[in-house]
PDB file of C-alpha atoms and ligand atoms in Angstrom:
ATOM      1  CA  MET G   1     -11.979  -2.171 -56.148  1.00 95.00           C
ATOM      2  CA  GLN G   2     -13.352  -1.893 -52.616  1.00 98.00           C
ATOM      3  CA  GLN G   3     -11.209  -0.862 -49.644  1.00 98.00           C
ATOM      4  CA  ILE G   4     -11.634  -2.837 -46.432  1.00 98.00           C
ATOM      5  CA  ALA G   5      -9.702  -2.837 -43.165  1.00 98.00           C
ATOM      6  CA  ILE G   6      -9.223  -5.666 -40.732  1.00 98.00           C
ATOM      7  CA  PHE G   7      -9.087  -4.686 -37.096  1.00 98.00           C
ATOM      8  CA  GLY G   8      -7.709  -7.638 -35.165  1.00 96.00           C
ATOM      9  CA  GLY G   9      -7.413  -7.819 -31.414  1.00 95.00           C
ATOM     10  CA  THR G  10      -8.320  -9.600 -28.245  1.00 95.00           C
ATOM     11  CA  PHE G  11     -11.030  -7.053 -27.411  1.00 97.00           C
ATOM     12  CA  ASP G  12     -11.129  -8.199 -23.806  1.00 97.00           C
ATOM     13  CA  PRO G  13     -13.259  -6.088 -23.595  1.00 98.00           C
ATOM     14  CA  ILE G  14     -13.891  -3.600 -26.430  1.00 98.00           C
ATOM     15  CA  HIS G  15     -13.451   0.031 -25.270  1.00 98.00           C
ATOM     16  CA  TRP G  16     -13.997   3.509 -26.712  1.00 98.00           C
ATOM     17  CA  GLY G  17     -10.380   3.702 -27.914  1.00 97.00           C
ATOM     18  CA  HIS G  18     -11.034   0.781 -30.291  1.00 98.00           C
ATOM     19  CA  LEU G  19     -14.188   2.442 -31.641  1.00 98.00           C
ATOM     20  CA  LEU G  20     -12.518   5.792 -32.199  1.00 98.00           C
ATOM     21  CA  ILE G  21      -9.683   4.087 -34.087  1.00 98.00           C
ATOM     22  CA  ALA G  22     -12.046   2.151 -36.375  1.00 98.00           C
ATOM     23  CA  GLN G  23     -14.264   5.163 -37.069  1.00 98.00           C
ATOM     24  CA  THR G  24     -11.230   7.344 -37.890  1.00 98.00           C
ATOM     25  CA  ALA G  25      -9.932   4.701 -40.296  1.00 98.00           C
ATOM     26  CA  LEU G  26     -13.302   4.594 -42.091  1.00 98.00           C
ATOM     27  CA  TYR G  27     -13.222   8.285 -42.941  1.00 98.00           C
ATOM     28  CA  GLN G  28      -9.496   8.901 -43.268  1.00 98.00           C
ATOM     29  CA  VAL G  29      -8.780   6.328 -45.989  1.00 98.00           C
ATOM     30  CA  PRO G  30     -11.826   6.180 -46.795  1.00 97.00           C
ATOM     31  CA  LEU G  31     -12.959   2.570 -46.369  1.00 98.00           C
ATOM     32  CA  GLU G  32     -16.158   0.743 -47.278  1.00 98.00           C
ATOM     33  CA  LYS G  33     -15.943  -1.456 -44.231  1.00 98.00           C
ATOM     34  CA  VAL G  34     -14.034  -2.326 -41.066  1.00 98.00           C
ATOM     35  CA  ILE G  35     -14.027  -6.016 -40.189  1.00 98.00           C
ATOM     36  CA  TRP G  36     -13.447  -6.563 -36.494  1.00 98.00           C
ATOM     37  CA  VAL G  37     -11.666  -9.858 -35.896  1.00 97.00           C
ATOM     38  CA  PRO G  38     -11.544 -11.028 -32.289  1.00 95.00           C
ATOM     39  CA  SER G  39      -8.825 -13.634 -31.878  1.00 91.00           C
ATOM     40  CA  LEU G  40      -9.915 -17.059 -30.755  1.00 88.00           C
ATOM     41  CA  ASN G  41      -6.715 -18.080 -28.995  1.00 78.00           C
ATOM     42  CA  PRO G  42      -4.545 -14.976 -28.854  1.00 73.00           C
ATOM     43  CA  PRO G  43      -0.805 -15.791 -28.767  1.00 67.00           C
ATOM     44  CA  HIS G  44       0.830 -14.724 -25.457  1.00 70.00           C
ATOM     45  CA  LYS G  45      -2.481 -13.756 -23.815  1.00 75.00           C
ATOM     46  CA  LYS G  46      -5.015 -15.349 -21.517  1.00 82.00           C
ATOM     47  CA  ALA G  47      -8.430 -13.916 -22.294  1.00 88.00           C
ATOM     48  CA  ALA G  48     -12.130 -14.148 -21.417  1.00 89.00           C
ATOM     49  CA  LEU G  49     -14.198 -16.674 -23.363  1.00 91.00           C
ATOM     50  CA  PHE G  50     -14.411 -15.935 -27.093  1.00 93.00           C
ATOM     51  CA  GLU G  51     -18.231 -15.949 -26.873  1.00 95.00           C
ATOM     52  CA  HIS G  52     -18.207 -13.105 -24.343  1.00 97.00           C
ATOM     53  CA  ARG G  53     -15.694 -10.999 -26.288  1.00 97.00           C
ATOM     54  CA  TRP G  54     -17.554 -11.585 -29.556  1.00 97.00           C
ATOM     55  CA  GLU G  55     -20.941 -10.712 -28.044  1.00 98.00           C
ATOM     56  CA  MET G  56     -19.629  -7.456 -26.543  1.00 98.00           C
ATOM     57  CA  LEU G  57     -18.158  -6.496 -29.927  1.00 98.00           C
ATOM     58  CA  GLN G  58     -21.513  -7.217 -31.592  1.00 98.00           C
ATOM     59  CA  LEU G  59     -23.403  -5.097 -29.085  1.00 98.00           C
ATOM     60  CA  ALA G  60     -20.963  -2.195 -29.282  1.00 98.00           C
ATOM     61  CA  THR G  61     -20.697  -2.017 -33.086  1.00 98.00           C
ATOM     62  CA  ARG G  62     -24.239  -2.864 -34.219  1.00 97.00           C
ATOM     63  CA  GLU G  63     -25.270   0.775 -34.764  1.00 96.00           C
ATOM     64  CA  ASN G  64     -22.608   1.311 -37.413  1.00 98.00           C
ATOM     65  CA  PRO G  65     -23.491  -0.358 -40.752  1.00 98.00           C
ATOM     66  CA  ALA G  66     -19.859  -0.119 -41.895  1.00 98.00           C
ATOM     67  CA  PHE G  67     -18.704  -2.326 -39.010  1.00 98.00           C
ATOM     68  CA  THR G  68     -18.819  -6.139 -39.213  1.00 98.00           C
ATOM     69  CA  VAL G  69     -17.695  -8.571 -36.543  1.00 98.00           C
ATOM     70  CA  SER G  70     -16.113 -11.661 -38.029  1.00 96.00           C
ATOM     71  CA  LEU G  71     -16.160 -15.256 -36.901  1.00 93.00           C
ATOM     72  CA  VAL G  72     -13.285 -16.098 -39.251  1.00 92.00           C
ATOM     73  CA  GLU G  73     -10.997 -17.100 -36.394  1.00 90.00           C
ATOM     74  CA  THR G  74     -13.356 -19.864 -35.319  1.00 88.00           C
ATOM     75  CA  ASN G  75     -12.666 -21.715 -38.607  1.00 85.00           C
ATOM     76  CA  ARG G  76      -9.197 -22.671 -37.374  1.00 81.00           C
ATOM     77  CA  SER G  77      -8.127 -24.410 -34.230  1.00 78.00           C
ATOM     78  CA  GLY G  78      -4.895 -23.630 -32.415  1.00 78.00           C
ATOM     79  CA  THR G  79      -3.197 -20.251 -32.184  1.00 78.00           C
ATOM     80  CA  SER G  80      -4.691 -17.369 -34.193  1.00 77.00           C
ATOM     81  CA  TYR G  81      -2.291 -15.967 -36.786  1.00 90.00           C
ATOM     82  CA  ALA G  82      -2.982 -12.709 -38.606  1.00 94.00           C
ATOM     83  CA  ILE G  83      -1.782 -13.908 -42.005  1.00 95.00           C
ATOM     84  CA  ASN G  84      -4.339 -16.751 -41.977  1.00 93.00           C
ATOM     85  CA  THR G  85      -7.077 -14.261 -41.162  1.00 95.00           C
ATOM     86  CA  LEU G  86      -6.203 -12.140 -44.188  1.00 97.00           C
ATOM     87  CA  ILE G  87      -5.964 -15.185 -46.473  1.00 96.00           C
ATOM     88  CA  ASP G  88      -9.352 -16.496 -45.270  1.00 94.00           C
ATOM     89  CA  LEU G  89     -11.093 -13.122 -45.580  1.00 96.00           C
ATOM     90  CA  SER G  90      -9.649 -12.609 -49.081  1.00 97.00           C
ATOM     91  CA  THR G  91     -11.571 -15.657 -50.253  1.00 96.00           C
ATOM     92  CA  VAL G  92     -14.832 -14.107 -49.007  1.00 95.00           C
ATOM     93  CA  TYR G  93     -14.173 -10.519 -50.157  1.00 96.00           C
ATOM     94  CA  SER G  94     -12.693 -10.636 -53.646  1.00 94.00           C
ATOM     95  CA  ASN G  95     -11.469  -7.574 -55.551  1.00 96.00           C
ATOM     96  CA  THR G  96     -10.424  -5.843 -52.349  1.00 98.00           C
ATOM     97  CA  HIS G  97      -7.566  -3.583 -51.389  1.00 98.00           C
ATOM     98  CA  TRP G  98      -6.769  -4.569 -47.808  1.00 98.00           C
ATOM     99  CA  TYR G  99      -5.756  -2.441 -44.844  1.00 98.00           C
ATOM    100  CA  TRP G 100      -4.802  -3.583 -41.356  1.00 98.00           C
ATOM    101  CA  ILE G 101      -5.523  -1.429 -38.293  1.00 98.00           C
ATOM    102  CA  VAL G 102      -3.092  -1.640 -35.353  1.00 98.00           C
ATOM    103  CA  GLY G 103      -1.996   0.360 -32.360  1.00 97.00           C
ATOM    104  CA  LEU G 104       1.620   1.528 -32.319  1.00 95.00           C
ATOM    105  CA  ASP G 105       2.498  -0.992 -29.561  1.00 94.00           C
ATOM    106  CA  THR G 106       1.274  -3.890 -31.688  1.00 95.00           C
ATOM    107  CA  PHE G 107       2.822  -2.574 -34.906  1.00 96.00           C
ATOM    108  CA  GLN G 108       6.213  -2.511 -33.191  1.00 94.00           C
ATOM    109  CA  THR G 109       6.056  -6.307 -32.843  1.00 95.00           C
ATOM    110  CA  LEU G 110       5.135  -6.994 -36.492  1.00 96.00           C
ATOM    111  CA  PRO G 111       8.645  -8.166 -37.555  1.00 94.00           C
ATOM    112  CA  ARG G 112       8.292 -10.988 -34.974  1.00 94.00           C
ATOM    113  CA  TRP G 113       4.806 -12.124 -36.046  1.00 94.00           C
ATOM    114  CA  TYR G 114       4.350 -15.520 -37.691  1.00 94.00           C
ATOM    115  CA  ARG G 115       5.152 -14.820 -41.380  1.00 95.00           C
ATOM    116  CA  GLY G 116       5.082 -11.110 -40.462  1.00 95.00           C
ATOM    117  CA  HIS G 117       7.318 -10.046 -43.353  1.00 94.00           C
ATOM    118  CA  GLU G 118       4.879 -11.636 -45.837  1.00 96.00           C
ATOM    119  CA  LEU G 119       1.812 -10.165 -44.176  1.00 97.00           C
ATOM    120  CA  ALA G 120       3.517  -6.743 -44.065  1.00 97.00           C
ATOM    121  CA  GLN G 121       3.273  -6.352 -47.819  1.00 96.00           C
ATOM    122  CA  MET G 122      -0.133  -7.972 -48.310  1.00 97.00           C
ATOM    123  CA  CYS G 123      -1.979  -4.897 -47.007  1.00 98.00           C
ATOM    124  CA  ASP G 124      -1.565  -1.224 -46.055  1.00 98.00           C
ATOM    125  CA  TRP G 125      -1.070  -0.485 -42.362  1.00 98.00           C
ATOM    126  CA  LEU G 126      -3.131   2.074 -40.450  1.00 98.00           C
ATOM    127  CA  ILE G 127      -1.391   2.868 -37.188  1.00 97.00           C
ATOM    128  CA  ALA G 128      -3.113   4.334 -34.155  1.00 96.00           C
ATOM    129  CA  PRO G 129      -0.694   6.386 -32.062  1.00 93.00           C
ATOM    130  CA  ARG G 130      -0.406   5.092 -28.532  1.00 89.00           C
ATOM    131  CA  GLN G 131       1.532   6.367 -25.558  1.00 80.00           C
ATOM    132  CA  LEU G 132       4.243   3.765 -24.939  1.00 75.00           C
ATOM    133  CA  GLY G 133       6.517   5.801 -22.722  1.00 73.00           C
ATOM    134  CA  GLY G 134       6.044   9.538 -23.122  1.00 67.00           C
ATOM    135  CA  GLU G 135       7.227   9.755 -26.725  1.00 67.00           C
ATOM    136  CA  THR G 136       6.223  12.514 -29.130  1.00 72.00           C
ATOM    137  CA  ILE G 137       4.707  12.034 -32.578  1.00 75.00           C
ATOM    138  CA  ALA G 138       8.193  12.410 -34.074  1.00 80.00           C
ATOM    139  CA  GLN G 139       9.421   9.542 -31.897  1.00 85.00           C
ATOM    140  CA  SER G 140       6.393   7.434 -32.846  1.00 87.00           C
ATOM    141  CA  GLU G 141       7.306   8.026 -36.484  1.00 89.00           C
ATOM    142  CA  LEU G 142      10.833   6.894 -35.721  1.00 91.00           C
ATOM    143  CA  ILE G 143       9.478   3.671 -34.201  1.00 92.00           C
ATOM    144  CA  CYS G 144       7.506   2.990 -37.413  1.00 94.00           C
ATOM    145  CA  LYS G 145      10.588   3.715 -39.544  1.00 94.00           C
ATOM    146  CA  GLN G 146      12.578   1.224 -37.441  1.00 95.00           C
ATOM    147  CA  VAL G 147       9.922  -1.415 -38.099  1.00 95.00           C
ATOM    148  CA  GLU G 148      10.128  -0.552 -41.786  1.00 95.00           C
ATOM    149  CA  GLN G 149      13.920  -1.004 -41.735  1.00 95.00           C
ATOM    150  CA  LEU G 150      13.743  -4.330 -39.908  1.00 93.00           C
ATOM    151  CA  LEU G 151      11.273  -5.607 -42.477  1.00 94.00           C
ATOM    152  CA  ARG G 152      13.451  -4.355 -45.324  1.00 92.00           C
ATOM    153  CA  LYS G 153      16.248  -6.568 -43.975  1.00 91.00           C
ATOM    154  CA  GLN G 154      13.824  -9.473 -44.502  1.00 86.00           C
ATOM    155  CA  SER G 155      13.289  -8.172 -48.099  1.00 88.00           C
ATOM    156  CA  SER G 156       9.866  -6.854 -47.262  1.00 87.00           C
ATOM    157  CA  THR G 157       8.402  -3.446 -48.061  1.00 92.00           C
ATOM    158  CA  ILE G 158       5.569  -1.881 -46.110  1.00 96.00           C
ATOM    159  CA  ARG G 159       3.088   0.939 -46.694  1.00 97.00           C
ATOM    160  CA  TRP G 160       1.805   2.641 -43.567  1.00 97.00           C
ATOM    161  CA  GLN G 161       0.154   5.818 -42.350  1.00 97.00           C
ATOM    162  CA  PHE G 162      -0.813   7.187 -38.964  1.00 96.00           C
ATOM    163  CA  LEU G 163      -4.460   7.509 -38.041  1.00 97.00           C
ATOM    164  CA  ASN G 164      -5.257  11.061 -37.137  1.00 95.00           C
ATOM    165  CA  ILE G 165      -6.578  10.558 -33.574  1.00 93.00           C
ATOM    166  CA  PRO G 166      -5.702  12.101 -30.246  1.00 90.00           C
ATOM    167  CA  LEU G 167      -3.794   9.824 -27.869  1.00 89.00           C
ATOM    168  CA  VAL G 168      -6.267   7.688 -25.943  1.00 90.00           C
ATOM    169  CA  GLY G 169      -5.067   6.241 -22.652  1.00 91.00           C
ATOM    170  CA  VAL G 170      -7.827   3.600 -22.377  1.00 96.00           C
ATOM    171  CA  SER G 171      -6.836  -0.064 -22.583  1.00 96.00           C
ATOM    172  CA  SER G 172      -8.648  -3.350 -21.988  1.00 97.00           C
ATOM    173  CA  SER G 173      -6.233  -4.065 -19.132  1.00 96.00           C
ATOM    174  CA  LEU G 174      -7.302  -0.821 -17.462  1.00 97.00           C
ATOM    175  CA  ILE G 175     -10.974  -1.838 -17.795  1.00 98.00           C
ATOM    176  CA  ARG G 176     -10.264  -5.276 -16.316  1.00 97.00           C
ATOM    177  CA  LYS G 177      -8.321  -3.709 -13.436  1.00 97.00           C
ATOM    178  CA  LEU G 178     -11.144  -1.276 -12.651  1.00 98.00           C
ATOM    179  CA  CYS G 179     -13.637  -4.172 -12.661  1.00 97.00           C
ATOM    180  CA  ARG G 180     -11.461  -6.199 -10.294  1.00 96.00           C
ATOM    181  CA  GLU G 181     -11.354  -3.206  -7.952  1.00 96.00           C
ATOM    182  CA  HIS G 182     -15.141  -2.735  -8.266  1.00 96.00           C
ATOM    183  CA  ARG G 183     -14.646   0.745  -9.717  1.00 97.00           C
ATOM    184  CA  SER G 184     -16.774   2.307 -12.448  1.00 97.00           C
ATOM    185  CA  ILE G 185     -16.023   1.726 -16.136  1.00 98.00           C
ATOM    186  CA  ARG G 186     -18.783   4.084 -17.289  1.00 98.00           C
ATOM    187  CA  TYR G 187     -17.683   6.274 -20.248  1.00 97.00           C
ATOM    188  CA  LEU G 188     -14.695   3.997 -20.876  1.00 98.00           C
ATOM    189  CA  VAL G 189     -16.663   1.269 -22.671  1.00 98.00           C
ATOM    190  CA  PRO G 190     -19.921   1.517 -24.655  1.00 98.00           C
ATOM    191  CA  GLU G 191     -23.003   1.104 -22.439  1.00 98.00           C
ATOM    192  CA  PRO G 192     -24.151  -2.246 -23.908  1.00 98.00           C
ATOM    193  CA  ALA G 193     -20.696  -3.699 -23.210  1.00 98.00           C
ATOM    194  CA  ARG G 194     -20.795  -2.326 -19.664  1.00 98.00           C
ATOM    195  CA  SER G 195     -24.211  -3.920 -19.046  1.00 98.00           C
ATOM    196  CA  TYR G 196     -22.943  -7.215 -20.490  1.00 98.00           C
ATOM    197  CA  ILE G 197     -19.907  -7.178 -18.160  1.00 98.00           C
ATOM    198  CA  THR G 198     -22.156  -6.561 -15.156  1.00 97.00           C
ATOM    199  CA  ALA G 199     -24.739  -9.181 -16.177  1.00 97.00           C
ATOM    200  CA  HIS G 200     -22.081 -11.870 -16.682  1.00 96.00           C
ATOM    201  CA  ASN G 201     -19.910 -10.781 -13.781  1.00 95.00           C
ATOM    202  CA  LEU G 202     -16.835 -10.581 -16.009  1.00 97.00           C
ATOM    203  CA  TYR G 203     -13.376  -9.485 -14.859  1.00 96.00           C
ATOM    204  CA  SER G 204     -14.208  -9.580 -11.143  1.00 91.00           C
ATOM    205  CA  ASP G 205     -11.749 -12.419 -10.508  1.00 81.00           C
ATOM    206  CA  LYS G 206      -8.832 -11.152  -8.432  1.00 61.00           C
ATOM    207  CA  SER G 207      -6.458 -13.809  -9.763  1.00 52.00           C
ATOM    208  CA  GLU G 208      -5.453 -12.094 -13.054  1.00 56.00           C
TER     209      GLU G 208
HETATM  210  P1  ATP S   1      -4.753  -5.033 -23.372  1.00 94.88           P
HETATM  211  O1  ATP S   1      -4.739  -3.839 -22.473  1.00 94.88           O
HETATM  212  O2  ATP S   1      -5.416  -6.234 -22.772  1.00 94.88           O
HETATM  213  O3  ATP S   1      -3.384  -5.364 -23.930  1.00 94.88           O
HETATM  214  P2  ATP S   1      -5.750  -3.456 -25.634  1.00 94.88           P
HETATM  215  O4  ATP S   1      -6.463  -2.305 -25.019  1.00 94.88           O
HETATM  216  O5  ATP S   1      -4.389  -3.207 -26.221  1.00 94.88           O
HETATM  217  O6  ATP S   1      -5.709  -4.697 -24.624  1.00 94.88           O
HETATM  218  P3  ATP S   1      -6.466  -5.171 -27.847  1.00 94.88           P
HETATM  219  O7  ATP S   1      -7.758  -5.817 -28.115  1.00 94.88           O
HETATM  220  O8  ATP S   1      -5.324  -6.024 -27.481  1.00 94.88           O
HETATM  221  O9  ATP S   1      -6.734  -4.049 -26.716  1.00 94.88           O
HETATM  222  O10 ATP S   1      -6.094  -4.205 -29.043  1.00 94.88           O
HETATM  223  C1  ATP S   1      -6.468  -4.368 -30.379  1.00 94.88           C
HETATM  224  C2  ATP S   1      -5.671  -3.356 -31.176  1.00 94.88           C
HETATM  225  O11 ATP S   1      -6.054  -2.025 -30.794  1.00 94.88           O
HETATM  226  C3  ATP S   1      -4.157  -3.434 -30.949  1.00 94.88           C
HETATM  227  O12 ATP S   1      -3.518  -3.213 -32.192  1.00 94.88           O
HETATM  228  C4  ATP S   1      -3.884  -2.309 -29.979  1.00 94.88           C
HETATM  229  O13 ATP S   1      -2.570  -1.803 -30.125  1.00 94.88           O
HETATM  230  C5  ATP S   1      -4.908  -1.271 -30.412  1.00 94.88           C
HETATM  231  N1  ATP S   1      -5.312  -0.374 -29.318  1.00 94.88           N
HETATM  232  C6  ATP S   1      -6.075  -0.698 -28.253  1.00 94.88           C
HETATM  233  N2  ATP S   1      -6.288   0.371 -27.481  1.00 94.88           N
HETATM  234  C7  ATP S   1      -5.632   1.397 -28.050  1.00 94.88           C
HETATM  235  C8  ATP S   1      -5.441   2.781 -27.702  1.00 94.88           C
HETATM  236  N3  ATP S   1      -5.975   3.302 -26.597  1.00 94.88           N
HETATM  237  N4  ATP S   1      -4.711   3.547 -28.551  1.00 94.88           N
HETATM  238  C9  ATP S   1      -4.167   3.015 -29.674  1.00 94.88           C
HETATM  239  N5  ATP S   1      -4.292   1.729 -30.048  1.00 94.88           N
HETATM  240  C10 ATP S   1      -5.001   0.918 -29.248  1.00 94.88           C
END
């Protein structure tokens, strides 16, 4: 049975933190493949055009043969829900043990996701530590245990592990902010993504 992880996100834009997380997951588990799934219409977020986000992902991941960027979200209209993504990908990749890659901030919200308690037990969770408010690794573990308990109340069990990466302070919002302020994003995003942002004049709008 092959082992594949889904890495869902807005990727608005992709940054080095995302790449480090995916690469760590590949070797830590180990996985055959990481499928990057940019959301078409992310719930609760206004984002750059899907075409731009998808293209930047393509450019930034093309050197790694174990990375695939998926168009699965374009098959459905309306809001993108994670459980539908996993169901759709399962029809393409049979005989697969599934993993889901998330940052700690996103994992914390899992009990509130659409059919989150079902999705929780359909795959293993790979959690990237993320600084939420100065907490230590022990506190991050506590946060994950709280999520586990909440899900148990909904009769759901969950398997999770931390990804062994250093804390990375980069976020897409930071990149967008730097662009708005006409400051450099060099070494924060892969070069092809940086060139794409410049060429298409993305994130320069002051209105965000
Ligand atoms: P934004 O700043 O716009 O909220 P983001 O940097 O969190 O964006 P997303 O595309 O929303 O990027 O993230 C996709 C996934 O990657 C989420 O699960 C998020 O928690 C995780 N992630 C992103 N950046 C990091 C980081 N620096 N450390 C750990 N996890 C991260």
